[in-house]
CSV table of C-alpha atoms and ligand atoms in Angstrom, one decimal:
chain,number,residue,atom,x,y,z
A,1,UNK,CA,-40.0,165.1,122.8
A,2,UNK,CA,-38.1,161.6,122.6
A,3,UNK,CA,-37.6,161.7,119.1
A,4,UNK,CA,-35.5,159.1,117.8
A,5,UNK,CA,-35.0,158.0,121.5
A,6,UNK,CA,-36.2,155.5,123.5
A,7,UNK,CA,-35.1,157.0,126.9
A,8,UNK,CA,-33.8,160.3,128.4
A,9,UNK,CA,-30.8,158.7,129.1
A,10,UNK,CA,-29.8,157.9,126.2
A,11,UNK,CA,-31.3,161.0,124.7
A,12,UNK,CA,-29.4,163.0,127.1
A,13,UNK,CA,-25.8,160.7,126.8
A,14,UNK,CA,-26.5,161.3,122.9
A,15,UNK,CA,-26.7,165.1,124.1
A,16,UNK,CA,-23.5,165.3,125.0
A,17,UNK,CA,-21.3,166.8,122.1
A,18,UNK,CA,-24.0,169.7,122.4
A,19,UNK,CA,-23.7,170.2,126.0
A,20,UNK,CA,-20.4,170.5,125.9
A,21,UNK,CA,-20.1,172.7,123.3
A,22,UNK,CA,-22.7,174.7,124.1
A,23,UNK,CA,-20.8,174.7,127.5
A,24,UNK,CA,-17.3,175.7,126.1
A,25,UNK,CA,-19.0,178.5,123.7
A,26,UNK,CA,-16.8,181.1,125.3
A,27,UNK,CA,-13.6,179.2,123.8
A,28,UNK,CA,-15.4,178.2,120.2
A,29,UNK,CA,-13.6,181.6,118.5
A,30,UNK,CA,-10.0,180.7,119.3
A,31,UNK,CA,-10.2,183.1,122.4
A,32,UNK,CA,-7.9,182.3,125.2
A,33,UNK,CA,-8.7,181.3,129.3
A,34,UNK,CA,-10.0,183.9,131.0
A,35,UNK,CA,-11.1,184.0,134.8
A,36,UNK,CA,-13.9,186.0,133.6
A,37,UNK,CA,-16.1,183.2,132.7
A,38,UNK,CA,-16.5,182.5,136.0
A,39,UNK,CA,-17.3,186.1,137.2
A,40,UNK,CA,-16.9,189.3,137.2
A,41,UNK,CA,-14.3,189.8,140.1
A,42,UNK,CA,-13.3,185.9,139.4
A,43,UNK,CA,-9.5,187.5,138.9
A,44,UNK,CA,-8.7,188.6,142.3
A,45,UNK,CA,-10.5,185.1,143.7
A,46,UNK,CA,-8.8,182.9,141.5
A,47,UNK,CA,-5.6,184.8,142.5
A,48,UNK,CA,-5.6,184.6,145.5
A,49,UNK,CA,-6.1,180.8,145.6
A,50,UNK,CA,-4.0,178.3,147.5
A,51,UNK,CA,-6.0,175.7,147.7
A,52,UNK,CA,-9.1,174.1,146.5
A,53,UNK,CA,-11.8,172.1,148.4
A,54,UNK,CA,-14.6,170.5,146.3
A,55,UNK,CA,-17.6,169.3,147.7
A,56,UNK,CA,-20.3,167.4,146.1
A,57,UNK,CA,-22.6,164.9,145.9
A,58,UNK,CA,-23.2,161.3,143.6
A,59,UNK,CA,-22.3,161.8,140.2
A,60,UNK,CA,-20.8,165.6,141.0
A,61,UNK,CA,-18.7,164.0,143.4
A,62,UNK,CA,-17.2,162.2,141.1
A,63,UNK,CA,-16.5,164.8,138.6
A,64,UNK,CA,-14.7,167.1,141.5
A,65,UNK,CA,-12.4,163.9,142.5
A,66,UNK,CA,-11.7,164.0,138.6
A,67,UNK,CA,-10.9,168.0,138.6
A,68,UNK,CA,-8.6,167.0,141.6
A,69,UNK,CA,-5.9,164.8,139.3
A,70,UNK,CA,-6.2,168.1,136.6
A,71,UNK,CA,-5.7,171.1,139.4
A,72,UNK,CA,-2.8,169.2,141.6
A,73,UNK,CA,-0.9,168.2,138.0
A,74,UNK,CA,-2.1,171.2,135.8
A,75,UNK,CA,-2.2,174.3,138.1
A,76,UNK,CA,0.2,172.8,141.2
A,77,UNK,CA,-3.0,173.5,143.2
A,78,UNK,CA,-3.7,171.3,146.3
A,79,UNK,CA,-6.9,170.0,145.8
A,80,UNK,CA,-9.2,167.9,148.8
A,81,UNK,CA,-12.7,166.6,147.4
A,82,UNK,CA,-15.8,165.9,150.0
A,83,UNK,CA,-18.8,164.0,149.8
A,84,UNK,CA,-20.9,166.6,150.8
A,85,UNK,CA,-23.4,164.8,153.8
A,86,UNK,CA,-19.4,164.2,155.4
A,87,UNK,CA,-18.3,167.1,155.2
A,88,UNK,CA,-21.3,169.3,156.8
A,89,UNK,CA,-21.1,167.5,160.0
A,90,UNK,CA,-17.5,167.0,160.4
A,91,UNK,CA,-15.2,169.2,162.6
A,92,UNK,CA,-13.1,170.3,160.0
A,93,UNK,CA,-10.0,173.0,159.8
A,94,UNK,CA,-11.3,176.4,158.0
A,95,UNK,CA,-9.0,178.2,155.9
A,96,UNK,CA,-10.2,181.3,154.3
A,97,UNK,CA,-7.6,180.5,151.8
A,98,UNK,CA,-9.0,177.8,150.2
A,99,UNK,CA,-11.4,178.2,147.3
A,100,UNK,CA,-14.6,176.3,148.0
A,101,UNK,CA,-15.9,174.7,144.8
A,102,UNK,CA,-19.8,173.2,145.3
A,103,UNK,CA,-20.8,170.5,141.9
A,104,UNK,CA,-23.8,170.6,141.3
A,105,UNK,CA,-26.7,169.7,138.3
A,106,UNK,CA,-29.8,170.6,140.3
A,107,UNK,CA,-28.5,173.1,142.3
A,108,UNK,CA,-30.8,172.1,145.0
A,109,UNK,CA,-29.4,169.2,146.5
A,110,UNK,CA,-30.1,169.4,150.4
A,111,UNK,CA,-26.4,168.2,151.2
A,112,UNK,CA,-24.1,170.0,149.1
A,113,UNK,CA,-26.2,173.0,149.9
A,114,UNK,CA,-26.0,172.6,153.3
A,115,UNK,CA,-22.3,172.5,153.2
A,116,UNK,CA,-21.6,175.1,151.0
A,117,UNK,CA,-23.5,177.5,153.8
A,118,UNK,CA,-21.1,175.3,156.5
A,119,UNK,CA,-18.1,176.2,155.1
A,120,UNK,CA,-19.2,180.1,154.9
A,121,UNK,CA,-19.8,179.6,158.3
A,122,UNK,CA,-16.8,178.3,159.0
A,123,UNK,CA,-15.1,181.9,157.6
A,124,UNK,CA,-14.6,180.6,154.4
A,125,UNK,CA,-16.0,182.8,151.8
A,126,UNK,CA,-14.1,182.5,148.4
A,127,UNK,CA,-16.9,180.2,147.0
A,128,UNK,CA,-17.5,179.0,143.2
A,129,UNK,CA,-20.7,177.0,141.8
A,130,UNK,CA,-20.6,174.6,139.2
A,131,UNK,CA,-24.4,174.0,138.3
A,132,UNK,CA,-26.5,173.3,135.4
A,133,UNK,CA,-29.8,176.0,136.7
A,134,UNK,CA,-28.7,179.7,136.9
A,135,UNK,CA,-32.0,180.3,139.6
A,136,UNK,CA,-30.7,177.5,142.1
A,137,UNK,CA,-30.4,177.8,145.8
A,138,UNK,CA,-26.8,176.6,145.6
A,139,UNK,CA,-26.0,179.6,143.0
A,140,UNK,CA,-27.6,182.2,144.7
A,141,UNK,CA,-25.0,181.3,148.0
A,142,UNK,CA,-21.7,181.3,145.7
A,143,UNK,CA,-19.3,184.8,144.9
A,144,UNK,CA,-18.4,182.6,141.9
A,145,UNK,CA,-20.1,180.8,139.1
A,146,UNK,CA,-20.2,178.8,136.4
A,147,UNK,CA,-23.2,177.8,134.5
A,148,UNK,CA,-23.1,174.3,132.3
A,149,UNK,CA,-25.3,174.1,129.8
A,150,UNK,CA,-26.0,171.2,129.7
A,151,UNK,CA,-30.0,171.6,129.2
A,152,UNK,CA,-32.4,170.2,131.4
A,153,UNK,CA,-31.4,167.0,132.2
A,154,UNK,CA,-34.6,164.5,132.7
A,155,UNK,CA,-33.0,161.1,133.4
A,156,UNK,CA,-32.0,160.2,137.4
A,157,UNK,CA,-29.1,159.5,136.3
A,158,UNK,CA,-27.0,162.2,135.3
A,159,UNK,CA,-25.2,162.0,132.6
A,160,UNK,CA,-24.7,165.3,130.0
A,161,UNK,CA,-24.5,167.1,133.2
A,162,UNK,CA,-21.0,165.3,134.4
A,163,UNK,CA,-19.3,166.0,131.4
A,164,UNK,CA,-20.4,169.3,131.1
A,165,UNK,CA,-19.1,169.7,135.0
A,166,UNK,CA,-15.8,168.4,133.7
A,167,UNK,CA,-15.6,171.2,130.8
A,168,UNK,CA,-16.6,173.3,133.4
A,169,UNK,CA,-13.6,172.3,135.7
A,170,UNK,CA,-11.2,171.5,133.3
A,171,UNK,CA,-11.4,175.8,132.6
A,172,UNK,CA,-11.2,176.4,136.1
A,173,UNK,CA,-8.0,174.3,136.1
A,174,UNK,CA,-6.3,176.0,132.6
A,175,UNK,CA,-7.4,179.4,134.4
A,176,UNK,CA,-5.4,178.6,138.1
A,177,UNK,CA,-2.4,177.1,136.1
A,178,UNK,CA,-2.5,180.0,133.8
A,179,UNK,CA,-3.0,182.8,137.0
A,180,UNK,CA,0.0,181.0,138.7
A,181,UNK,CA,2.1,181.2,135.5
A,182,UNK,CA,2.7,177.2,135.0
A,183,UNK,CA,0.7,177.4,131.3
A,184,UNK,CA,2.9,177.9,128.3
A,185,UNK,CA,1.1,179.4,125.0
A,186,UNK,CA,2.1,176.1,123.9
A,187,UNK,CA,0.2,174.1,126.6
A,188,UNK,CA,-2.6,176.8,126.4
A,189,UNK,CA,-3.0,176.4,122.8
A,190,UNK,CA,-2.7,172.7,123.0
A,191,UNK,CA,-5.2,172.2,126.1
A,192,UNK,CA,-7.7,174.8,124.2
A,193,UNK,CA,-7.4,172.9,121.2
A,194,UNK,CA,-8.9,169.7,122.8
A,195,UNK,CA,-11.5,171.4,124.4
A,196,UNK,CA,-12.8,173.0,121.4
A,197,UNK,CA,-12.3,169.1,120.0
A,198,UNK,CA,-14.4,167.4,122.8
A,199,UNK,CA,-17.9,167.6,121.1
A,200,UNK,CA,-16.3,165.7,117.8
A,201,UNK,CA,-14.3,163.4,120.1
A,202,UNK,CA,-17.5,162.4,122.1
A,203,UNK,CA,-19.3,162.0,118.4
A,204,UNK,CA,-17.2,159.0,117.6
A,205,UNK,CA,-16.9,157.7,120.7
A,206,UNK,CA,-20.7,157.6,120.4
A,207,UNK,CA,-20.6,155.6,117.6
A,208,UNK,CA,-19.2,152.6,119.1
A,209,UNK,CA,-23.0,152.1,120.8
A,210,UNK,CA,-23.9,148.6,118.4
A,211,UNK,CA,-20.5,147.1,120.3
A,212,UNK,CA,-21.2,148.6,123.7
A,213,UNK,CA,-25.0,147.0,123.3
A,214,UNK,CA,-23.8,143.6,122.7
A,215,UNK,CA,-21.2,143.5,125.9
A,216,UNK,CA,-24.2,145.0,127.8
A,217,UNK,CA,-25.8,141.5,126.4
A,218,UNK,CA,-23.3,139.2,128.3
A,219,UNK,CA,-23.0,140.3,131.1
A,220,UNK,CA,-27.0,141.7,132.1
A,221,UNK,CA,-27.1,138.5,133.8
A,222,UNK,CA,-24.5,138.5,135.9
A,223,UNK,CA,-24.9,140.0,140.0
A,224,UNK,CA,-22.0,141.7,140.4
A,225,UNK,CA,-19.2,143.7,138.3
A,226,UNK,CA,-16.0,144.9,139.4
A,227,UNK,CA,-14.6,148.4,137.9
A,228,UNK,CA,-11.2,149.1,137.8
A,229,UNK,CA,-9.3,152.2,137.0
A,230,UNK,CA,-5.9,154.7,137.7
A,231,UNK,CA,-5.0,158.1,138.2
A,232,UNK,CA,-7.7,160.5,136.7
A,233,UNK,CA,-9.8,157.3,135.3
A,234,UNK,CA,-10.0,156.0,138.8
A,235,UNK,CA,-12.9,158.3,139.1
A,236,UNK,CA,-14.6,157.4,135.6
A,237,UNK,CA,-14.4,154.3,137.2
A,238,UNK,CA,-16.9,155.0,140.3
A,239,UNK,CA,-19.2,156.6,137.8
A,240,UNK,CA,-19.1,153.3,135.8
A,241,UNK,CA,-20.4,151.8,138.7
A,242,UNK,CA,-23.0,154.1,140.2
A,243,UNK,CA,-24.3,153.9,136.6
A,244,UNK,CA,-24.5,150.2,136.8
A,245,UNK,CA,-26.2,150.3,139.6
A,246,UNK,CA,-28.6,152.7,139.8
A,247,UNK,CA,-30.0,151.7,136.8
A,248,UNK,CA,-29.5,148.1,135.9
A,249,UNK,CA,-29.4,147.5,140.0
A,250,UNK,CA,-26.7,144.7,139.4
A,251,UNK,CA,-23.9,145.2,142.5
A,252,UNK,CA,-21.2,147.2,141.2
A,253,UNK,CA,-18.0,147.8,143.0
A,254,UNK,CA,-14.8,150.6,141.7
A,255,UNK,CA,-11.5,150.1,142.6
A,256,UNK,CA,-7.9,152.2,141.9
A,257,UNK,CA,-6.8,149.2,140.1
A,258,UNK,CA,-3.7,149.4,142.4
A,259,UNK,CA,-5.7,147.9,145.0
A,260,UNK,CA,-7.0,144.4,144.1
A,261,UNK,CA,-4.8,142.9,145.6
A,262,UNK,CA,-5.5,144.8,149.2
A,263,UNK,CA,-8.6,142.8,149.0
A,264,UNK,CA,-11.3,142.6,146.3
A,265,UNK,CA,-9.3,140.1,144.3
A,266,UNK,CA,-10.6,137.8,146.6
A,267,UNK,CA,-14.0,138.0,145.1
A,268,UNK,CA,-12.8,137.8,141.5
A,269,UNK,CA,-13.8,134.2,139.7
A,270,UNK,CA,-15.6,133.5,136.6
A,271,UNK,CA,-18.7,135.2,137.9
A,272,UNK,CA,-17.5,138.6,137.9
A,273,UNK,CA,-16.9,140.4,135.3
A,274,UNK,CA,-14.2,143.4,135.6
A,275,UNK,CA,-14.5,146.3,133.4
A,276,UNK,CA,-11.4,148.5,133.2
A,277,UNK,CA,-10.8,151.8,132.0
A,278,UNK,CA,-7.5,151.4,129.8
A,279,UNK,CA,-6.3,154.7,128.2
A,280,UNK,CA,-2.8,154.7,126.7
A,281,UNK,CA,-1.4,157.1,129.4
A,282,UNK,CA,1.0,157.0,132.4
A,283,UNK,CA,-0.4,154.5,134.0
A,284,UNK,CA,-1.1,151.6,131.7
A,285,UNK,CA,1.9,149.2,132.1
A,286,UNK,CA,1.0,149.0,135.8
A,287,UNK,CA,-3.3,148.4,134.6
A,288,UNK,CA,-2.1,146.0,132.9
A,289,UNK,CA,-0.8,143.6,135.3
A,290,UNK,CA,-3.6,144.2,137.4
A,291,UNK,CA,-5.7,142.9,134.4
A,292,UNK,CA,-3.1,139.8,134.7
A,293,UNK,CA,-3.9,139.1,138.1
A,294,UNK,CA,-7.8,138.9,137.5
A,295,UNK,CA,-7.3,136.8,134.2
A,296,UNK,CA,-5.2,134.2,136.7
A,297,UNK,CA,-8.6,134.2,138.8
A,298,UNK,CA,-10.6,133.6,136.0
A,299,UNK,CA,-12.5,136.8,135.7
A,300,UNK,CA,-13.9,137.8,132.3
A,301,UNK,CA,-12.6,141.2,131.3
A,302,UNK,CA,-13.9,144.1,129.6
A,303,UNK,CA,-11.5,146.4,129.1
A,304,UNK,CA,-12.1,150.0,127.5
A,305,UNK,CA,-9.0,151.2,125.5
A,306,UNK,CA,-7.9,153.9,123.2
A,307,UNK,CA,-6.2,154.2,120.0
A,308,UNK,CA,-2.4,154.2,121.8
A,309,UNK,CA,-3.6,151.2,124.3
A,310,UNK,CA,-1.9,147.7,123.2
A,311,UNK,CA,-4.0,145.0,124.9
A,312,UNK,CA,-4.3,141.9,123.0
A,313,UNK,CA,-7.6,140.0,122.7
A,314,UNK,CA,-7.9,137.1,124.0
A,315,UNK,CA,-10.3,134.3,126.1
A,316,UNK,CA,-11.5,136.2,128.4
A,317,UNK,CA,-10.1,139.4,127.4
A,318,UNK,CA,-12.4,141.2,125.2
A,319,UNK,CA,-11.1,144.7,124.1
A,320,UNK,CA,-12.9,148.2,122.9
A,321,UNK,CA,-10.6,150.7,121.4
A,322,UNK,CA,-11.6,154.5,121.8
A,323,UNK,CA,-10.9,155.9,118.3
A,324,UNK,CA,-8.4,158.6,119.8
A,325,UNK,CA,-6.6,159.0,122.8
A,326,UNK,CA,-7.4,162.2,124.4
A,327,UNK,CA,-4.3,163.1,127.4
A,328,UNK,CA,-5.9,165.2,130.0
A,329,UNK,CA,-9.6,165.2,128.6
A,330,UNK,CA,-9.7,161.6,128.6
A,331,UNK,CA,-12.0,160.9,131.3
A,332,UNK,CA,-14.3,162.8,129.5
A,333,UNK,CA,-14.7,160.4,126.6
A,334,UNK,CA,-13.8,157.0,128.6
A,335,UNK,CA,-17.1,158.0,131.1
A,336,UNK,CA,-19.1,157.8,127.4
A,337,UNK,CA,-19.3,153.6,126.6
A,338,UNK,CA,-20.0,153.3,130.6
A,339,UNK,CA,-22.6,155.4,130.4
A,340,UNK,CA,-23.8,153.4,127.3
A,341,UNK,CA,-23.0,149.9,129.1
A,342,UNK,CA,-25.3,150.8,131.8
A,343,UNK,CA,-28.4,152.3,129.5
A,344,UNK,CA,-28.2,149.1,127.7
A,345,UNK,CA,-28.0,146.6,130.3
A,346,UNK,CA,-30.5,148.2,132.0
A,347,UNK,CA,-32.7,147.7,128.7
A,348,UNK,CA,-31.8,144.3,128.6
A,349,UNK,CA,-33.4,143.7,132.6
A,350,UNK,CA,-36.3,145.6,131.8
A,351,UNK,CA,-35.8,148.2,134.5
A,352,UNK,CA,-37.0,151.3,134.4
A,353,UNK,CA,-34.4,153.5,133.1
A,354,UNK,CA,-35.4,157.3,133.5
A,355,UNK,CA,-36.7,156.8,137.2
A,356,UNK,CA,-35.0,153.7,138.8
A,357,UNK,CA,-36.5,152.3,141.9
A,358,UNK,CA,-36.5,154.6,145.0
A,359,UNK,CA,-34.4,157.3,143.7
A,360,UNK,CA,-35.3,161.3,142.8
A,361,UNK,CA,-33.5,163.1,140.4
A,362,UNK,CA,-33.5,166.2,143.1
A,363,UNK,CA,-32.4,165.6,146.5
A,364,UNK,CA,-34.0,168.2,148.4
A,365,UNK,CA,-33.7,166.2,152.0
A,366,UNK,CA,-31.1,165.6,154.0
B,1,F6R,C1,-26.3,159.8,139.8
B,1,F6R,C2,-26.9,161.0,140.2
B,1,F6R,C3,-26.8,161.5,141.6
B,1,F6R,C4,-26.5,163.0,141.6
B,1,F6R,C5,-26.5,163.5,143.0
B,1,F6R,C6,-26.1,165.0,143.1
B,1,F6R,O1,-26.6,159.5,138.5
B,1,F6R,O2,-27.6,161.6,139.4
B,1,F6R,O3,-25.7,160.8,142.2
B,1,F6R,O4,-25.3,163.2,140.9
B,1,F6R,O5,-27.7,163.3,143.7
B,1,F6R,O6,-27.0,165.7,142.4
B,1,F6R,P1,-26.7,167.2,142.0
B,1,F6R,O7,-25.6,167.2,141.0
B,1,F6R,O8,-28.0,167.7,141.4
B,1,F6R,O9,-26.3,168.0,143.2
């Protein structure tokens, strides 16, 4: 079942350019956005939106704090993201306004599940699912859904299935924007173009595993690791770090890059290694002289780039360079070489990769 695998996870992060086009099927034929995809009466929802709250768990989380960046720049939509164990037992404000959006792979996890029927509760009843099983509990509570298809994903840490999630929202975001008539046929076409794109953009990004594998190599040994990102890559960032994590168990930290200096620098010395997620957008002047001030401390950098991204090598300053850069997908590729960094140094601790120490891939209690 492996095949040429040694591990689900990286069978399943190898998966990828499959799941996601397997996941953006309904756009291969040069069709445009429709709110269709996400049900029948997904029109008059979508709408009839003003606002989106997302509410997730883990990995999902992180994939709804992504969507948030698209929806509040993309489709003007104000966009709050919530842990899901937060927001369950917090006295919140309802507003049966607000589109509800629940992440999830499993579909089952006790938390998000839990919320989702909270927020019903609460009067709010314009809900969407993003999940990778059609039979899930968390489906079967929704008005809305969307289905990834990602496959079954095997590994506890999810992989295929976030950037599945993020195909997933980056429709729901092209279909708001385009419902509230801030998408050109330009933009449309341009957006569409890139999604159809993805799974041959995630092919080559693949490709870069032999380099990936050897970073892994340096730094296995270290305790910690600091990951540092902006804007829609401060999310990718997080990931990065649950990945290292959970698998590799070496401490892992994510900051918005913006905020080093509010604190973590202090822990930055030649022990602790900073990864950085370094696309050539926006943001990257301003990433880069956070990079300055953890090269004055001493700290080793890893720095993930793309084609635009001029970073010069250096001691201490070693560089990957995505083959393209990819605007408002990006995050989708730049997750990819995090992904790989933490498969492979988990391989070189010897952990065990597919089902890491006192974790479930389903998390059916609270
Ligand atoms: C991390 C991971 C978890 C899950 C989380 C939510 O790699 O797999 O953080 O993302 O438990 O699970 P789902 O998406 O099934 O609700």
């Amino acid at each position: 079942e492996l095949g040429q695998y040694r591990h689900y996870m990286q069978k399943e992060i190898f998966e990828q350019p499959q799941a996601l086009g397997n996941t953006l099927e309904m756009i291969a034929g040069g069709n445009t956005i429709s709110p269709q995809v996400f049900g029948a009466h997904a029109g008059d929802v979508l709408g009839a939106t003003r606002r989106v709250l997302i509410i997730a768990c883990g990995t999902s989380f992180h994939a709804g704090l992504v969507a948030r960046y698209w929806l509040e720049s993309i489709a003007g939509i104000p966009c709050a993201v919530e842990i899901a164990s937060e927001y369950r037992y917090r006295v919140s404000v309802a507003d049966p306004e607000t589109l509800v959006v629940v992440i999830s792979q499993s579909g089952e996890t006790a938390d998000t599940l839990a919320a989702l029927k909270h927020a019903k509760q609460l009067g709010m009843d314009k809900t969407l699912a993003i999940c990778n099983v059609p039979e899930s509990a968390i489906v079967r509570e929704t008005a809305l859904r969307f289905i990834t298809r990602a496959g079954p994903e095997i590994g506890v840490a999810s992989t295929k299935a976030f950037t599945t999630q993020l195909a997933a929202l980056a429709l729901l975001t092209l279909a708001l924007a385009k419902i509230n008539d801030r998408l050109t046929a330009d933009d449309e076409n341009t957006y569409l173009t890139a999604l159809r794109h993805l799974p041959v953009a995630v092919t080559k990004v693949l490709e870069l595993e032999p380099e990936i594998e050897q970073w892994a190599q340096r730094f296995a040994s270290k305790q910690h690791a600091l990951f540092l990102g902006r804007g829609r890559h401060w999310p990718i960032a997080m990931e990065g770090a649950l990945k290292l994590k959970e698998i590799s168990y070496i401490h892992a930290e994510s900051y918005a890059a913006g905020e080093l200096k509010h604190g973590p620098l202090a822990l930055v010395d030649r022990d602790m290694p900073v990864i950085a997620v370094a696309p050539a957008d926006e943001l990257l002047e301003k990433l880069k002289s956070n990079l300055q001030e953890v090269r004055a401390r001493g700290g080793e950098l890893y720095v993930f780039a793309d084609a635009g991204s001029e970073i010069p090598e250096s001691d201490g300053v070693h560089i990957l360079h995505m083959p393209e850069h990819y605007g408002m997908l990006s995050p989708v590729l730049h997750v990819i070489p995090l992904q790989l960094l933490s498969y492979h140094a988990a391989l070189v601790k010897g952990t065990d990769v597919d089902k890491p120490r006192n974790l479930a891939k389903s998390v059916t209690v609270e």
